[in-house]
mmCIF file of C-alpha atoms in Angstrom:
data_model
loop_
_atom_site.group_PDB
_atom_site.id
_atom_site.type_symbol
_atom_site.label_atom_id
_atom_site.label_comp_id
_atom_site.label_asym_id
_atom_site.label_seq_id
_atom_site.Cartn_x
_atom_site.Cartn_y
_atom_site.Cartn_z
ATOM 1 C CA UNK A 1 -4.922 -121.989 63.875
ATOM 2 C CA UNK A 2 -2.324 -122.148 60.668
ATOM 3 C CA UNK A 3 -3.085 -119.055 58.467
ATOM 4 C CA UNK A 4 -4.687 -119.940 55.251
ATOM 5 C CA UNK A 5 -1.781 -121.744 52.472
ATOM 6 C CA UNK A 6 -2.911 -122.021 48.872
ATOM 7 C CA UNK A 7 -1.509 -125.934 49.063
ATOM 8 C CA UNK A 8 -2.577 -127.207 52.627
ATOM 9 C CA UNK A 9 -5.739 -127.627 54.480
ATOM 10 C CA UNK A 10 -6.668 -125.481 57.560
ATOM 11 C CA UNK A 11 -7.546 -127.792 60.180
ATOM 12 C CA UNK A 12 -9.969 -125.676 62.592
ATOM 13 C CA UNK A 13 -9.972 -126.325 66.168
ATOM 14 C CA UNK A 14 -12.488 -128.243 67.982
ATOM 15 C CA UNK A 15 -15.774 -126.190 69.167
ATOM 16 C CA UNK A 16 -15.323 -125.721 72.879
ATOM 17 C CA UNK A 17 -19.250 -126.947 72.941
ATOM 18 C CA UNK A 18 -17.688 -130.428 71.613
ATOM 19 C CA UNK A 19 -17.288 -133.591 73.716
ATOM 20 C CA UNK A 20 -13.280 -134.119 73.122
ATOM 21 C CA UNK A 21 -11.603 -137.495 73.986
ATOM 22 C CA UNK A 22 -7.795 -138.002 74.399
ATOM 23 C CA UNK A 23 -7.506 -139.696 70.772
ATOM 24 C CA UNK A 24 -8.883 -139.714 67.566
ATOM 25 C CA UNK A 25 -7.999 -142.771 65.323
ATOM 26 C CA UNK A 26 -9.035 -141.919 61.966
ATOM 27 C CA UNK A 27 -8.591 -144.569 59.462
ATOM 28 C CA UNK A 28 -8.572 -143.851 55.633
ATOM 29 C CA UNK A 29 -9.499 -146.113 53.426
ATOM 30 C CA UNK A 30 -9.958 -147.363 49.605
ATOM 31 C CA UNK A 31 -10.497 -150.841 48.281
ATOM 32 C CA UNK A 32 -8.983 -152.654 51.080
ATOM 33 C CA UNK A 33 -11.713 -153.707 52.786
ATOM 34 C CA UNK A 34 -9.670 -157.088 52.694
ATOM 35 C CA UNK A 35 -6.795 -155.725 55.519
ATOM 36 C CA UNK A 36 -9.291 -153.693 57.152
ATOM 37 C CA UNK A 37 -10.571 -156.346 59.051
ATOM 38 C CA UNK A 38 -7.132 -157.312 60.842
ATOM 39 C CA UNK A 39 -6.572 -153.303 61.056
ATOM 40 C CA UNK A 40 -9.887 -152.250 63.172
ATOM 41 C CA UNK A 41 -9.389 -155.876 65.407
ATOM 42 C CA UNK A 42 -5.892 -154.789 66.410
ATOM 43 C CA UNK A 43 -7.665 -151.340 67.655
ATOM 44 C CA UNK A 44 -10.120 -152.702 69.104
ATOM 45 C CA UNK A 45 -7.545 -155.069 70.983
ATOM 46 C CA UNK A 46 -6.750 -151.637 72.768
ATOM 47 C CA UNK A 47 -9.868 -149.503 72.661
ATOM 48 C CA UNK A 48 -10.161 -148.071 76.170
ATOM 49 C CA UNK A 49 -13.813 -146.760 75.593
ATOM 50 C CA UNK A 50 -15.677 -144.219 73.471
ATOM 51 C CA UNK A 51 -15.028 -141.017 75.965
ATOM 52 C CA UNK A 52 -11.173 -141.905 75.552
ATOM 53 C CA UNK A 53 -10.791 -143.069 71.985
ATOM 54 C CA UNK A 54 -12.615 -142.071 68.920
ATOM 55 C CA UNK A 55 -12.337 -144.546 66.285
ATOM 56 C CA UNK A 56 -13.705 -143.490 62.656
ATOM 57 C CA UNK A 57 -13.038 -145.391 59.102
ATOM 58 C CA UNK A 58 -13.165 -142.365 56.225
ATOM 59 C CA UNK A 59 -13.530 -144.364 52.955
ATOM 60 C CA UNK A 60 -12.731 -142.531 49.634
ATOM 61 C CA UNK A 61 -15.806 -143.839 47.958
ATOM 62 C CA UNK A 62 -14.236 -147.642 47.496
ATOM 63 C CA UNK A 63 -15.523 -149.332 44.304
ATOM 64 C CA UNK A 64 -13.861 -152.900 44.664
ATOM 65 C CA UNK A 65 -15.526 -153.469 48.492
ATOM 66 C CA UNK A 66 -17.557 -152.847 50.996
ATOM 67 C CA UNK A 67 -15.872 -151.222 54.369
ATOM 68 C CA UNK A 68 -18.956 -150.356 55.638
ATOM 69 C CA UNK A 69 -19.745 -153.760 55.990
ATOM 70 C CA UNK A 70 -16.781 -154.723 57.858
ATOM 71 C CA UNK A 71 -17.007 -151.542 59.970
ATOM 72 C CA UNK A 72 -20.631 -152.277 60.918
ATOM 73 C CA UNK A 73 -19.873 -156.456 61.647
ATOM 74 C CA UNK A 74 -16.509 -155.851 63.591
ATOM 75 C CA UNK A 75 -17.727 -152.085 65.073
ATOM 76 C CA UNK A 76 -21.115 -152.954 66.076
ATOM 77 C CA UNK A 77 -21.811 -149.564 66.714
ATOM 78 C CA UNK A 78 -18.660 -148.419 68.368
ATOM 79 C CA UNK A 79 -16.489 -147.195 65.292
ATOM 80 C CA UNK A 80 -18.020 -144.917 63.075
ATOM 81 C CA UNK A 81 -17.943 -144.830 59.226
ATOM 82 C CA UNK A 82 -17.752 -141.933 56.908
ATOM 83 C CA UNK A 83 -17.873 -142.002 53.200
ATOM 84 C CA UNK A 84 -16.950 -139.696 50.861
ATOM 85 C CA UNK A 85 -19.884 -138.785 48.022
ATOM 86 C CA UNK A 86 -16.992 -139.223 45.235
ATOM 87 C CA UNK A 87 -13.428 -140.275 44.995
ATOM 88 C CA UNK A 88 -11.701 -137.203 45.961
ATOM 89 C CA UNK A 89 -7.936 -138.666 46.356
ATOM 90 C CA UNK A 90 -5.882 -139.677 49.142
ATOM 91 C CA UNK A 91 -4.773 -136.304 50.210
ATOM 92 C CA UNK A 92 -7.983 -134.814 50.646
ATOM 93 C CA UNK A 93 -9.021 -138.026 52.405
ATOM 94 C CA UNK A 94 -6.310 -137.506 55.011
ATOM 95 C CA UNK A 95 -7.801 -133.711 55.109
ATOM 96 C CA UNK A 96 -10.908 -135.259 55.891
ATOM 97 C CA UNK A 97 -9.709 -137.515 58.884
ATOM 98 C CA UNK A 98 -7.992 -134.313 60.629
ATOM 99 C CA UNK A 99 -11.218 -132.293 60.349
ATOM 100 C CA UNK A 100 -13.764 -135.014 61.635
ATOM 101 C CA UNK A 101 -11.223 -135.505 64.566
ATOM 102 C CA UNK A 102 -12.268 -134.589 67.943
ATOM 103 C CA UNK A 103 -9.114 -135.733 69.730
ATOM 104 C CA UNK A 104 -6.180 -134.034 71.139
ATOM 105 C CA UNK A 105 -4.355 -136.882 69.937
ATOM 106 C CA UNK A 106 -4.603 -137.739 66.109
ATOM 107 C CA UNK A 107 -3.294 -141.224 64.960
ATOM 108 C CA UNK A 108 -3.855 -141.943 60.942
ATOM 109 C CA UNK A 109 -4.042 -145.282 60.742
ATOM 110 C CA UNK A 110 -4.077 -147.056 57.131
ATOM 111 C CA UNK A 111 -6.692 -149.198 56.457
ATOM 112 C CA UNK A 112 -4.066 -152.055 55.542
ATOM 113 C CA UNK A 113 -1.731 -151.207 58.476
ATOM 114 C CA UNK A 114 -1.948 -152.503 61.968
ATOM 115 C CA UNK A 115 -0.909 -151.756 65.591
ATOM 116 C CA UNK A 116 0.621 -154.232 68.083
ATOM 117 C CA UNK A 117 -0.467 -154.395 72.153
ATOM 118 C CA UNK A 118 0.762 -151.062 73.844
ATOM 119 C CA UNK A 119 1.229 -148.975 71.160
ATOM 120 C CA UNK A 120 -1.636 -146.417 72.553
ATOM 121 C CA UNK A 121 -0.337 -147.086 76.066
ATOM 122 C CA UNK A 122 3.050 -146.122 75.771
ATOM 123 C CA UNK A 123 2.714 -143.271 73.267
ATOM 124 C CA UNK A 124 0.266 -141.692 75.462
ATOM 125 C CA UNK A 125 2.537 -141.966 78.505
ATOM 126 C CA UNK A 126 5.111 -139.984 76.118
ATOM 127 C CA UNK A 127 2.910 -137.047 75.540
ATOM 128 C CA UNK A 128 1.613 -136.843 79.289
ATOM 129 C CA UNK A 129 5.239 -136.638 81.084
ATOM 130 C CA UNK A 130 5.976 -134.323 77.671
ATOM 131 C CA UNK A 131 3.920 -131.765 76.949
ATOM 132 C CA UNK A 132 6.966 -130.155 75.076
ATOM 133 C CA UNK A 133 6.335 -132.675 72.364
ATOM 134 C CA UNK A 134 4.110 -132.384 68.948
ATOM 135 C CA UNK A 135 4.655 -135.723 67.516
ATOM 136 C CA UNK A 136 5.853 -139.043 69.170
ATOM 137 C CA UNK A 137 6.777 -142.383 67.036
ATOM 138 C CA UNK A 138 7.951 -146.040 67.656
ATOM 139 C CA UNK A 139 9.494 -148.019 65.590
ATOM 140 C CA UNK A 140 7.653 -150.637 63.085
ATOM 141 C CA UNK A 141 7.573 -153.670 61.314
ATOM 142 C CA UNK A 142 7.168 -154.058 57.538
ATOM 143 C CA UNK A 143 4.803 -157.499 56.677
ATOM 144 C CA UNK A 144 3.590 -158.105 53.200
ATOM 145 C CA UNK A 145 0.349 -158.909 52.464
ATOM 146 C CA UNK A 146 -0.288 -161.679 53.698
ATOM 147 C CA UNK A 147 0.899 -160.202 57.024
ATOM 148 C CA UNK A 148 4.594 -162.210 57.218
ATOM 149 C CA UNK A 149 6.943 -159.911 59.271
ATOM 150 C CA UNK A 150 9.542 -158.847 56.477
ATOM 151 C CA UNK A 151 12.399 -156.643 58.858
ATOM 152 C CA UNK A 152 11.747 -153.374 60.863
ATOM 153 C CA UNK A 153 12.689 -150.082 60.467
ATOM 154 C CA UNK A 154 15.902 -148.467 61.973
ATOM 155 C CA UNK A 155 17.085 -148.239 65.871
ATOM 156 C CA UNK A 156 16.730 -144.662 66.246
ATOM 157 C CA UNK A 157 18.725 -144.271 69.525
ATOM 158 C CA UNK A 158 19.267 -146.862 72.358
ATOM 159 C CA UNK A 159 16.930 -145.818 74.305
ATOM 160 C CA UNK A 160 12.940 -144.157 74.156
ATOM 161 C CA UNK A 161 13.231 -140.591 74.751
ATOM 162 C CA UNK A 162 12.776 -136.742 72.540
ATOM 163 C CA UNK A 163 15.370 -137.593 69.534
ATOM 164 C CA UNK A 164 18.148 -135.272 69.485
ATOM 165 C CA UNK A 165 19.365 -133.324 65.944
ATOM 166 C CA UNK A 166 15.865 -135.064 64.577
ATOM 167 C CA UNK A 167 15.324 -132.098 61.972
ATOM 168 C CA UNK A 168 18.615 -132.942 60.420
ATOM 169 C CA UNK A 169 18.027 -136.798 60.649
ATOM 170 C CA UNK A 170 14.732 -136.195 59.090
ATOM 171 C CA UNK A 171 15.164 -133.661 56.701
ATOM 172 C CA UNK A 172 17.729 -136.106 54.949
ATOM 173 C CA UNK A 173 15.963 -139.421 54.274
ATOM 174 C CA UNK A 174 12.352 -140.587 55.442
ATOM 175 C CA UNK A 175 12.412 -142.350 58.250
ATOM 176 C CA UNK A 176 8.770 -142.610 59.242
ATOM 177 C CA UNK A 177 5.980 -145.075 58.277
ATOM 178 C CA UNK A 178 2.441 -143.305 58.862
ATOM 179 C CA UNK A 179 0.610 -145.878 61.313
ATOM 180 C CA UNK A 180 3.692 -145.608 63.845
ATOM 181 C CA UNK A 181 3.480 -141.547 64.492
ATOM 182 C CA UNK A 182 0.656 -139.670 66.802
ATOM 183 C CA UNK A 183 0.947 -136.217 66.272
ATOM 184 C CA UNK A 184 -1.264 -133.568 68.417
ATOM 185 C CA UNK A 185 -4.355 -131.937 67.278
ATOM 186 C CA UNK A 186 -2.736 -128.964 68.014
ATOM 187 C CA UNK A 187 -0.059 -129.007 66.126
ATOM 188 C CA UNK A 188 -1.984 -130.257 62.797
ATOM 189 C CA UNK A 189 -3.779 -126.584 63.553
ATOM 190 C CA UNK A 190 -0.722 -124.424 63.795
ATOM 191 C CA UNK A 191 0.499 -126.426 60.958
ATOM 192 C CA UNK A 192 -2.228 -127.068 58.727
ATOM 193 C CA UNK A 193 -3.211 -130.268 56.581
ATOM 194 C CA UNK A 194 -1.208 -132.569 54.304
ATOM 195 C CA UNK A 195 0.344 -130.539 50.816
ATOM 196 C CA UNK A 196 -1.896 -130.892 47.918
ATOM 197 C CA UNK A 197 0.686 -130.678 45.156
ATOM 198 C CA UNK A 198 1.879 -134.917 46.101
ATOM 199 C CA UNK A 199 0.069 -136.891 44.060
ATOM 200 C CA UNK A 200 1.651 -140.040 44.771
ATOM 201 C CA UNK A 201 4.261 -140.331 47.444
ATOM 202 C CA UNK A 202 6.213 -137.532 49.948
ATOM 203 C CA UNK A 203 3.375 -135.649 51.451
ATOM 204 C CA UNK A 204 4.062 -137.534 54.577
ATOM 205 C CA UNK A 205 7.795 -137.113 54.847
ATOM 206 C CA UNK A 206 7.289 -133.388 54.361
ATOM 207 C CA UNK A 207 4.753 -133.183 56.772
ATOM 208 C CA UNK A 208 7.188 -135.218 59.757
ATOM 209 C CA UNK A 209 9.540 -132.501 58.690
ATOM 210 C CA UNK A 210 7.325 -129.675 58.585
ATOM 211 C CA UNK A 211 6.589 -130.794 62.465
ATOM 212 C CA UNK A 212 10.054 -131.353 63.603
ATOM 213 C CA UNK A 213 11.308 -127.809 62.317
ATOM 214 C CA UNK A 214 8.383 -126.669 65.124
ATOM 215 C CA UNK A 215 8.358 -129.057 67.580
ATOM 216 C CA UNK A 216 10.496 -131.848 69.838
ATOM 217 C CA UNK A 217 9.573 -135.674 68.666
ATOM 218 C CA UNK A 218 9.563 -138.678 71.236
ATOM 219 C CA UNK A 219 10.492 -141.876 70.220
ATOM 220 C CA UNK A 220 9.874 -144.871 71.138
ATOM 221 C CA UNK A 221 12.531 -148.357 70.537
ATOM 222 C CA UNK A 222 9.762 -150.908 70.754
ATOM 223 C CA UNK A 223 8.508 -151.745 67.739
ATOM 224 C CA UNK A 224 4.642 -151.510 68.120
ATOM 225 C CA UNK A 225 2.812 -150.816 64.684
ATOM 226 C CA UNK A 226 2.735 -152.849 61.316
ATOM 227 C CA UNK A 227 3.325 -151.519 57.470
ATOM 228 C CA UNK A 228 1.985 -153.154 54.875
ATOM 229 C CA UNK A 229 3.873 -153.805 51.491
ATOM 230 C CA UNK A 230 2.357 -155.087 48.578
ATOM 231 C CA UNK A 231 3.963 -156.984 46.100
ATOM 232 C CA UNK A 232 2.205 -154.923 43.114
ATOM 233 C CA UNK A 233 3.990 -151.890 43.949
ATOM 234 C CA UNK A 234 6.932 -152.423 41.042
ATOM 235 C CA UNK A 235 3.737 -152.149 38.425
ATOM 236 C CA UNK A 236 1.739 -148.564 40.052
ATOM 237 C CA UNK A 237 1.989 -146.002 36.999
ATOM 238 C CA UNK A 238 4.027 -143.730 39.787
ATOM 239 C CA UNK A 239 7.393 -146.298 39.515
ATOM 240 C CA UNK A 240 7.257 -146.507 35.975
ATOM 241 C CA UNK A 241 7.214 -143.190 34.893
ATOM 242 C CA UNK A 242 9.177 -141.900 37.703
ATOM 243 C CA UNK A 243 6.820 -139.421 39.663
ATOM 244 C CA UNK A 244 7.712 -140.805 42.511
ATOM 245 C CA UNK A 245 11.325 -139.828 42.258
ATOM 246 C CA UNK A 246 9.948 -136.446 41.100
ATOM 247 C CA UNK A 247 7.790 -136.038 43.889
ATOM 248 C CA UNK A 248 10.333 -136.805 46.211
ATOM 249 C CA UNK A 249 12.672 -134.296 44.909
ATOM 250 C CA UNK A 250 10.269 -131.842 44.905
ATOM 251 C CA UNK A 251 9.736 -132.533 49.220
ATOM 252 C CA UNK A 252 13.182 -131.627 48.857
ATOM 253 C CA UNK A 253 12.565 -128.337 47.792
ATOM 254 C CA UNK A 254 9.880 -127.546 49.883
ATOM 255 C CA UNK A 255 11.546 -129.020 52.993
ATOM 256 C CA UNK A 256 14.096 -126.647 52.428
ATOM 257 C CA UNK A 257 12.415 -123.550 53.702
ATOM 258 C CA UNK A 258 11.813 -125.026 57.086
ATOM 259 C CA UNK A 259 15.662 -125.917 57.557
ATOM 260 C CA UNK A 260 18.462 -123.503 59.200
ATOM 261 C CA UNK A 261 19.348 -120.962 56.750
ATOM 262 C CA UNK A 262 23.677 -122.008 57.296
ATOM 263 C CA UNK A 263 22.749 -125.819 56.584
ATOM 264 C CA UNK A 264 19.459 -125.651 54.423
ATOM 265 C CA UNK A 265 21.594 -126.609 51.226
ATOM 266 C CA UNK A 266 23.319 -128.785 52.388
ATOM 267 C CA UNK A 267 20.655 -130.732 53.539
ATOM 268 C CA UNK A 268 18.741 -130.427 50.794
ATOM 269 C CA UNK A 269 21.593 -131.997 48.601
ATOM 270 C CA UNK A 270 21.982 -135.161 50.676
ATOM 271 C CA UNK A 271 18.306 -135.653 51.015
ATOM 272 C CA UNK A 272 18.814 -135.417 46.799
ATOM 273 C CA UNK A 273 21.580 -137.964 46.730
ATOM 274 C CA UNK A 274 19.557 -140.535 48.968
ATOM 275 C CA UNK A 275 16.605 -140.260 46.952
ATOM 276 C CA UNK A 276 18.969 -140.474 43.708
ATOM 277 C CA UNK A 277 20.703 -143.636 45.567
ATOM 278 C CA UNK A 278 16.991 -145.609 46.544
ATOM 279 C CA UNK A 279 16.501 -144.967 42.532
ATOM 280 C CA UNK A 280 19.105 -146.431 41.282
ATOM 281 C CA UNK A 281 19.776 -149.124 44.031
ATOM 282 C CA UNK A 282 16.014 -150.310 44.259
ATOM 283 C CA UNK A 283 13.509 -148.761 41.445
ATOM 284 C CA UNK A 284 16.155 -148.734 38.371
ATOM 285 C CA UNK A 285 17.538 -152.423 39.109
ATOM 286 C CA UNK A 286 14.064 -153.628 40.184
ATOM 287 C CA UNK A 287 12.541 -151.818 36.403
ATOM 288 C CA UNK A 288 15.713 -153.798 34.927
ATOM 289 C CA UNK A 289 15.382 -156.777 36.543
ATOM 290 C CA UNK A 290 11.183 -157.266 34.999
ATOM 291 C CA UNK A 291 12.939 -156.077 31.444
ATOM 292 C CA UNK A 292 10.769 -152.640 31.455
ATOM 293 C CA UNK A 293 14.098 -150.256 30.566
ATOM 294 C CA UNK A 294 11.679 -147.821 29.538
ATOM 295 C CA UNK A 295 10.927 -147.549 33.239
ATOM 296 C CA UNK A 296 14.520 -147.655 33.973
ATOM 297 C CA UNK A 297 15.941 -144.881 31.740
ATOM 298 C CA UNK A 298 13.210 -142.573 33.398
ATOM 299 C CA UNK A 299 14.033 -143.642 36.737
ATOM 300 C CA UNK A 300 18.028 -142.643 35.845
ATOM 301 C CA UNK A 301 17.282 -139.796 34.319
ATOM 302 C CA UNK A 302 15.144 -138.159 36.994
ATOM 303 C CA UNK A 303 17.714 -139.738 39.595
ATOM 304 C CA UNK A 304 20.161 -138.108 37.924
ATOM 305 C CA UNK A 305 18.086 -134.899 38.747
ATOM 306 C CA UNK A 306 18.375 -135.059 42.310
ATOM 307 C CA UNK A 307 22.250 -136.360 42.261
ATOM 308 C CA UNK A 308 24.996 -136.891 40.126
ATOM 309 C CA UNK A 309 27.277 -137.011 42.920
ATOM 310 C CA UNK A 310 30.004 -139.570 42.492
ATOM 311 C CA UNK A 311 28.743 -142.107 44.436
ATOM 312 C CA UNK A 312 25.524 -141.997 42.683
ATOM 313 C CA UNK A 313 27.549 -142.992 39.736
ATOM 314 C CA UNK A 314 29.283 -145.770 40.924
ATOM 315 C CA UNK A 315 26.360 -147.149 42.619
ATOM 316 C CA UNK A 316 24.528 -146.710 38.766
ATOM 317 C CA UNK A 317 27.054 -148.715 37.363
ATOM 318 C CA UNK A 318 27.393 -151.366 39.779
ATOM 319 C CA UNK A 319 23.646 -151.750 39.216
ATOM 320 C CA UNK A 320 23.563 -151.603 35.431
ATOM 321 C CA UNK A 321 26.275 -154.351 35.635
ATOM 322 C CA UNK A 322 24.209 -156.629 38.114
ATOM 323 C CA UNK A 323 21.210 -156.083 35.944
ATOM 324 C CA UNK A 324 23.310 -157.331 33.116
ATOM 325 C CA UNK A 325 24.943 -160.259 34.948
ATOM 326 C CA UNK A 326 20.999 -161.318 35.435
ATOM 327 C CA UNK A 327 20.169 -161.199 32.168
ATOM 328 C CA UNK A 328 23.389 -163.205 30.893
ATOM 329 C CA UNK A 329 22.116 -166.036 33.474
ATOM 330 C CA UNK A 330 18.503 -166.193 31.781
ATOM 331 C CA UNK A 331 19.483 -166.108 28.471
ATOM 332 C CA UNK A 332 22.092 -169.164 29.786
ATOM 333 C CA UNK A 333 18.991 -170.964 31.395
ATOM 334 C CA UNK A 334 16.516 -170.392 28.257
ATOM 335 C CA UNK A 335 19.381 -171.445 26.001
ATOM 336 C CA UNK A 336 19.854 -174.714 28.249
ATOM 337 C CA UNK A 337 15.780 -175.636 28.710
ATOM 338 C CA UNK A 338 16.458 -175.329 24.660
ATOM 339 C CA UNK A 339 18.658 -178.190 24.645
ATOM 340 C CA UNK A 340 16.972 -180.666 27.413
ATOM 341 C CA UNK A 341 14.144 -180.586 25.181
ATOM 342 C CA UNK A 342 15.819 -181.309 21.974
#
């Protein structure tokens, strides 16, 4: 059991008097009662029975839908359904998956994400022939919401297998979507829950670090579970006035305790620049691009926060100068519409 941490959850172990199946696949939810329809059918695809699998939906007290509903027409019985008495945030949500869990495996699985044919299969075979392990991931899609494949994530290494150097890898740039890891019970109890102090974005790439400083992590090449992306994400409050960035630097500075004392700072500085870089590269030119540069200057100047290494510059320039070159070509297109109406 972790000992008690004034930002993180202790997750108890299971009562010895409990009935424990291999996996527990806890699914938080709020308002997306629309996706969670295509995510319970895709478990269900693979359920192997109720003595194996535990499969619970933990809603955060939804106002725009009904889960239950689609738990109790899709479930019939077989998943269970949870609701929180009042909105109590996503964090404590997650807190509340890990503690209802019974299984010695623990898959969080979004209630807008999805798994393909095999994913329990073969991550289960990964923890059996390697009990070493405390977390094992595959790779994943990204879709949008209407569930068109957009690209997937990385090639790790050639082939499945425990990653080598994965601290390092990690501990410099998120490379993990939630719905593709399975982390052991155990290890969420030596470890303790998700960090209170994210509000918005990082708790999980602290926590994939937090494990790999402590444990090996299997991977595996074929790409079995599905991300969601929704098109709305430019306009959440977090983008526009930068907390994400802020958040993300401060993973950073957690992180850092959990690295090798000879290379902890040096980590922590390129984990800065590649935050500083997705700023400037994606939010600031995104901000630019829908004309909010009130969005934009606070993106910079908090990017500028975790970087201003030279190529953070140049890469801040070149995208002030596309976002410019964009806005020449609409004013040229307005001034032209102008004149074929004249």
């Amino acid at each position: 059991m972790s000992q008690p941490h004034p930002y993180r959850a202790t997750i108890l172990a299971v009562p010895e008097v409990v009935s424990r199946p291999l996996w527990s696949v806890m699914i938080p939810t709020y308002n997306c009662a629309r996706y969670l329809r295509e995510t319970l059918t895709s478990v269900l695809a693979q359920d192997p029975g109720s003595e194996i699998m535990q499969i619970e939906v933990i809603d955060d007290c939804s106002t725009k839908d009904d889960p239950q509903a689609v738990v109790e027409e899709l479930g019939r019985g077989r998943v269970a359904f949870y609701r929180q008495p009042e909105n109590v945030g996503y964090i404590k949500n997650f807190e509340t998956c890990l503690k209802r869990s019974r299984g010695k495996l623990i898959h969080l699985l979004h209630g807008d994400d999805c798994v393909k044919k095999g994913f329990y299969c073969k991550l289960q075979s990964a923890f059996e022939d390697n009990p070493e392990i405390g977390a094992a991931f595959c790779r994943h899609f990204y879709m949008d919401e209407n569930g068109h494949y957009q690209g997937s994530s990385a090639l790790e290494q050639p082939e499945s297998g425990i990653l080598s150097n994965w601290l390092e890898r990690i501990a410099i740039e998120q490379r993990i979507q939630t719905p593709s890891i399975v982390v052991r019970r155990s290890v969420y109890e030596k470890l303790g829950g998700f960090d209170r102090r994210f509000s918005c974005c990082g708790e999980d790439w602290e926590m994939w670090v937090r494990i790999a400083a402590q444990y090996p992590v299997w991977y595996e090449v074929e790409p079995l579970a599905l991300y969601r992306i929704h098109s709305n994400s430019l306009s959440r409050i977090s983008t526009r006035t930068a907390a994400d960035t802020q958040e993300l630097r401060m993973a950073t500075e957690i992180m850092q305790t959990y690295l090798p004392t000879l290379v902890a700072r040096k980590l922590s500085n390129k984990a800065k620049e590649n935050i500083a870089l997705y700023s400037v590269q994606d939010l600031v030119l995104q901000m630019l691009t829908l004309g909010d540069f009130t969005a934009a200057t606070t993106q910079i100047q908090e990017a500028l926060k975790c970087s201003y290494s030279q190529k953070v510059l140049i890469e801040m320039s070149r995208t002030i100068f596309q976002s410019g070159k964009f806005w020449i070509k609409k004013v040229i297109k307005y001034q032209m519409s102008l004149k074929t109406h004249q």
